Coordinates of C-alpha atoms and ligand atoms in Angstrom, one line a residue:
M1 CA 122.1 51.3 97.5
S2 CA 121.4 55.2 95.9
T3 CA 122.8 56.2 93.4
P4 CA 124.6 59.2 94.5
E5 CA 122.8 61.2 91.7
K6 CA 120.4 60.3 93.3
T7 CA 121.2 60.6 97.4
A8 CA 122.0 64.2 95.9
E9 CA 118.6 64.9 94.5
A10 CA 116.9 64.4 98.0
K11 CA 119.2 66.2 99.0
K12 CA 117.7 70.0 97.4
V13 CA 116.3 72.4 99.5
Y14 CA 113.1 73.7 97.2
P15 CA 112.7 75.6 95.4
P16 CA 115.4 76.3 93.5
L17 CA 116.8 80.6 93.9
V18 CA 114.7 82.0 90.9
A19 CA 118.2 82.9 88.8
L20 CA 118.2 86.8 88.5
P21 CA 119.0 88.8 85.1
Q22 CA 122.4 91.4 84.7
C23 CA 120.6 94.0 86.2
P24 CA 121.2 97.6 83.9
H25 CA 123.4 99.6 86.5
T26 CA 126.0 96.5 86.4
T27 CA 128.9 98.4 84.7
K28 CA 132.0 96.6 82.7
P29 CA 134.7 95.2 84.6
P30 CA 137.7 96.8 84.7
S31 CA 140.3 96.0 81.7
P32 CA 143.2 93.9 83.5
K33 CA 146.0 96.7 82.2
D34 CA 143.6 98.9 83.3
Y35 CA 144.3 97.1 86.9
G36 CA 147.6 99.1 88.2
S37 CA 149.5 97.8 91.2
T38 CA 148.7 95.3 94.6
V39 CA 147.3 98.3 97.2
T40 CA 147.4 95.8 100.5
V41 CA 144.7 96.5 102.8
I42 CA 144.1 95.2 107.3
V43 CA 141.0 95.1 107.3
G44 CA 140.4 93.8 111.8
E45 CA 142.3 94.7 114.6
G46 CA 144.5 92.3 116.4
D47 CA 143.8 88.4 116.5
D48 CA 140.5 89.3 114.2
C49 CA 142.9 91.8 111.3
A50 CA 144.2 89.7 108.2
T51 CA 145.7 91.2 105.1
F52 CA 144.5 91.8 101.9
H53 CA 146.6 93.4 98.4
V54 CA 144.1 94.0 95.2
Y55 CA 144.3 95.4 92.6
E56 CA 144.3 99.2 92.8
G57 CA 142.5 99.6 89.4
L58 CA 139.9 97.7 91.3
L59 CA 139.3 99.1 93.9
K60 CA 139.2 102.5 92.5
H61 CA 136.0 100.6 90.0
Y62 CA 133.5 99.9 92.0
S63 CA 134.0 102.5 95.2
S64 CA 134.3 105.8 96.3
Y65 CA 135.7 104.5 99.7
F66 CA 139.4 103.8 98.0
R67 CA 139.0 106.3 94.5
G68 CA 138.7 108.7 97.7
A69 CA 141.4 106.9 99.9
L70 CA 143.9 106.3 96.8
S71 CA 143.8 109.7 94.9
G72 CA 145.7 112.4 94.2
N73 CA 149.7 112.9 96.1
W74 CA 148.9 110.6 99.2
S75 CA 148.1 107.6 96.6
E76 CA 151.6 108.7 94.7
G77 CA 154.3 107.3 96.2
R78 CA 152.5 105.3 98.4
V79 CA 154.1 102.6 100.7
G80 CA 151.1 102.4 103.5
P81 CA 148.7 99.6 103.6
V82 CA 145.1 101.3 104.3
E83 CA 144.0 99.5 107.1
L84 CA 140.4 99.6 107.8
P85 CA 139.9 98.5 111.3
E86 CA 136.3 98.6 111.9
D87 CA 135.7 96.5 108.8
D88 CA 135.1 92.1 109.7
P89 CA 137.8 90.7 107.5
E90 CA 135.3 87.9 107.0
T91 CA 132.9 91.2 105.2
F92 CA 136.0 92.2 103.3
A93 CA 136.5 88.5 102.2
V94 CA 133.1 88.6 100.3
F95 CA 133.8 92.2 98.4
F96 CA 136.9 90.9 97.7
H97 CA 135.5 87.5 95.7
F98 CA 133.1 90.3 94.2
L99 CA 136.3 92.8 93.0
Y100 CA 137.5 89.9 91.3
T101 CA 135.0 87.3 90.0
G102 CA 131.4 89.5 89.8
K103 CA 129.7 87.7 92.3
L104 CA 129.8 87.1 95.8
Y105 CA 130.7 83.2 95.8
S106 CA 131.7 80.7 94.0
D107 CA 129.2 77.8 94.5
L108 CA 125.5 76.8 96.2
K109 CA 126.3 74.4 99.2
E110 CA 125.5 70.7 98.1
N111 CA 122.3 70.6 99.3
G112 CA 121.1 74.1 96.8
T113 CA 120.8 76.3 100.2
V114 CA 123.4 79.5 100.0
P115 CA 126.4 79.2 101.3
M116 CA 126.5 82.7 103.9
S117 CA 123.7 83.2 106.1
P118 CA 121.1 86.4 105.4
H119 CA 123.1 88.1 108.6
K120 CA 126.3 87.4 106.7
I121 CA 124.8 89.3 104.1
L122 CA 123.1 92.0 105.5
E123 CA 126.5 92.8 107.1
V124 CA 128.2 93.4 103.9
Y125 CA 125.5 96.0 102.4
I126 CA 125.9 97.5 105.2
F127 CA 130.0 97.3 104.6
G128 CA 129.5 98.1 100.4
D129 CA 126.8 101.5 101.9
A130 CA 129.5 103.3 104.0
R131 CA 132.9 102.0 101.5
G132 CA 130.1 103.9 98.5
I133 CA 130.4 100.2 96.4
P134 CA 127.2 100.5 95.2
E135 CA 127.3 97.2 92.6
L136 CA 128.4 95.4 96.0
C137 CA 124.6 96.4 97.8
N138 CA 123.5 95.4 94.3
A139 CA 124.1 92.0 94.2
T140 CA 123.5 92.3 98.0
I141 CA 119.9 93.0 97.5
D142 CA 118.9 90.2 94.7
L143 CA 120.4 87.7 96.9
L144 CA 119.1 88.9 100.0
F145 CA 115.3 88.7 97.5
Q146 CA 117.0 84.6 96.7
T147 CA 118.1 84.0 99.8
L148 CA 114.7 85.1 102.2
L149 CA 113.0 83.7 99.7
Q150 CA 114.4 80.4 99.7
L151 CA 113.7 80.6 103.5
W152 CA 110.2 81.9 103.1
A153 CA 111.5 83.8 106.0
F154 CA 112.0 87.4 107.5
P155 CA 115.2 89.1 109.8
A156 CA 112.4 90.4 112.2
N157 CA 115.4 90.1 114.8
K158 CA 118.1 92.0 112.3
L159 CA 116.4 95.2 111.9
S160 CA 117.9 96.8 114.2
L161 CA 121.0 96.2 113.2
I162 CA 120.1 96.6 109.9
Y163 CA 118.1 100.8 110.8
D164 CA 121.1 101.8 113.6
N165 CA 123.7 101.6 110.5
T166 CA 121.9 102.8 107.4
P167 CA 120.8 105.7 106.9
S168 CA 116.7 106.8 106.3
N169 CA 116.8 106.5 103.1
S170 CA 118.9 103.7 102.6
M171 CA 117.7 101.8 100.1
L172 CA 118.4 98.3 102.2
R173 CA 115.1 99.5 104.6
K174 CA 113.0 99.6 101.2
F175 CA 113.6 96.8 100.3
L176 CA 112.8 95.0 103.1
V177 CA 109.7 97.3 103.9
L178 CA 108.7 95.8 101.0
D179 CA 109.5 91.8 102.1
A180 CA 107.6 92.6 105.3
V181 CA 104.6 94.4 103.4
C182 CA 104.0 91.6 101.3
S183 CA 105.2 88.2 103.5
F184 CA 105.7 88.8 107.2
G185 CA 103.0 88.3 109.5
F186 CA 104.6 89.9 112.3
D187 CA 103.7 87.1 114.8
V188 CA 105.8 89.0 117.0
L189 CA 104.6 91.8 117.4
E190 CA 102.0 89.8 120.4
S191 CA 105.4 88.5 122.5
E192 CA 108.5 90.4 121.0
N193 CA 107.2 93.1 119.4
H194 CA 111.0 95.1 120.8
L195 CA 112.4 93.7 117.8
L196 CA 111.3 95.7 115.4
P197 CA 112.2 99.5 114.8
I198 CA 109.7 102.1 115.3
E199 CA 110.6 103.7 112.1
F200 CA 110.4 100.3 110.2
L201 CA 106.6 99.9 111.4
R202 CA 105.7 103.3 110.3
E203 CA 107.5 103.1 106.6
V204 CA 105.7 98.9 106.5
I205 CA 101.9 101.1 107.5
L206 CA 102.7 103.4 104.7
L207 CA 103.8 101.4 102.2
G208 CA 100.7 98.9 102.7
R209 CA 98.4 102.2 102.9
D210 CA 100.1 103.1 99.8
R211 CA 99.7 99.8 97.6
N212 CA 96.6 99.7 98.4
M213 CA 97.6 95.8 101.0
V214 CA 97.3 94.5 104.4
A215 CA 100.9 94.0 105.8
G216 CA 99.8 90.6 107.6
I217 CA 97.8 88.5 105.2
G218 CA 100.8 87.8 103.8
I219 CA 101.6 87.3 99.9
E220 CA 101.6 84.4 97.6
K221 CA 105.6 83.5 96.6
S222 CA 104.5 83.8 92.9
D223 CA 103.7 87.0 93.5
W224 CA 106.4 88.5 95.9
V225 CA 109.1 86.9 92.7
R226 CA 105.9 89.0 90.5
I227 CA 106.8 92.1 93.0
F228 CA 110.8 91.6 93.0
K229 CA 111.0 91.7 89.3
E230 CA 109.1 94.4 88.9
S231 CA 110.4 96.9 91.4
R232 CA 113.9 95.4 91.6
C233 CA 116.8 98.3 90.3
E234 CA 114.1 100.8 92.4
F235 CA 116.7 99.1 95.7
H236 CA 119.7 99.0 93.4
T237 CA 121.8 101.9 93.9
Q238 CA 123.2 103.5 90.2
H239 CA 127.3 103.7 90.1
A240 CA 129.1 107.0 90.3
Ligands
ZN1 ZN1 119.2 97.1 88.6

């Protein structure tokens, strides 16, 4: 019979997540004395809706959307909750966790993987982009890099979701185009090329030309880590 330590060791996923230093775009979290009162936020609709109670100071510090929604006369003596019927409660829950901890999740799973699918990470980015939360987007880009590196996979079947829900200058698009040039084999072009938006293919060709790299060849994982670390903040949005 093996010891518990050995059992846990055997289940570990390799490689472990690449550690990233704190990026210079990270702001100092507000002091609890500036948290102010709590705001009720109702996310989703019908059976899927969830209610969150969040400090106004945190929402305003991190999100330009909430800065606008909670500013001025409207906020004084305001009694009603903020309603976000179009948003997903699970996605907002990740933002809620981020507001209080600065992280997107508490702990890795026992096997060393991130307790969030790439699809959920992409949805959190799209939410952060729509609600003006640059630091949430930046944390999402970092986690996406770590997760896709660990899985050594490219989310080709999510490109339509991304290109339908982000602006053309999106940092997420920019990151995924570089990831594709560096690590995607493009076998999908032989079978399911409808998965790849034309705009994405155009950007891949242009970036490959500019970087003197041939898309579809693939590079070593260690080179992809080096390239991302060198250009990481090019995919981050400055706090407004
Ligand atoms: Zn940065």
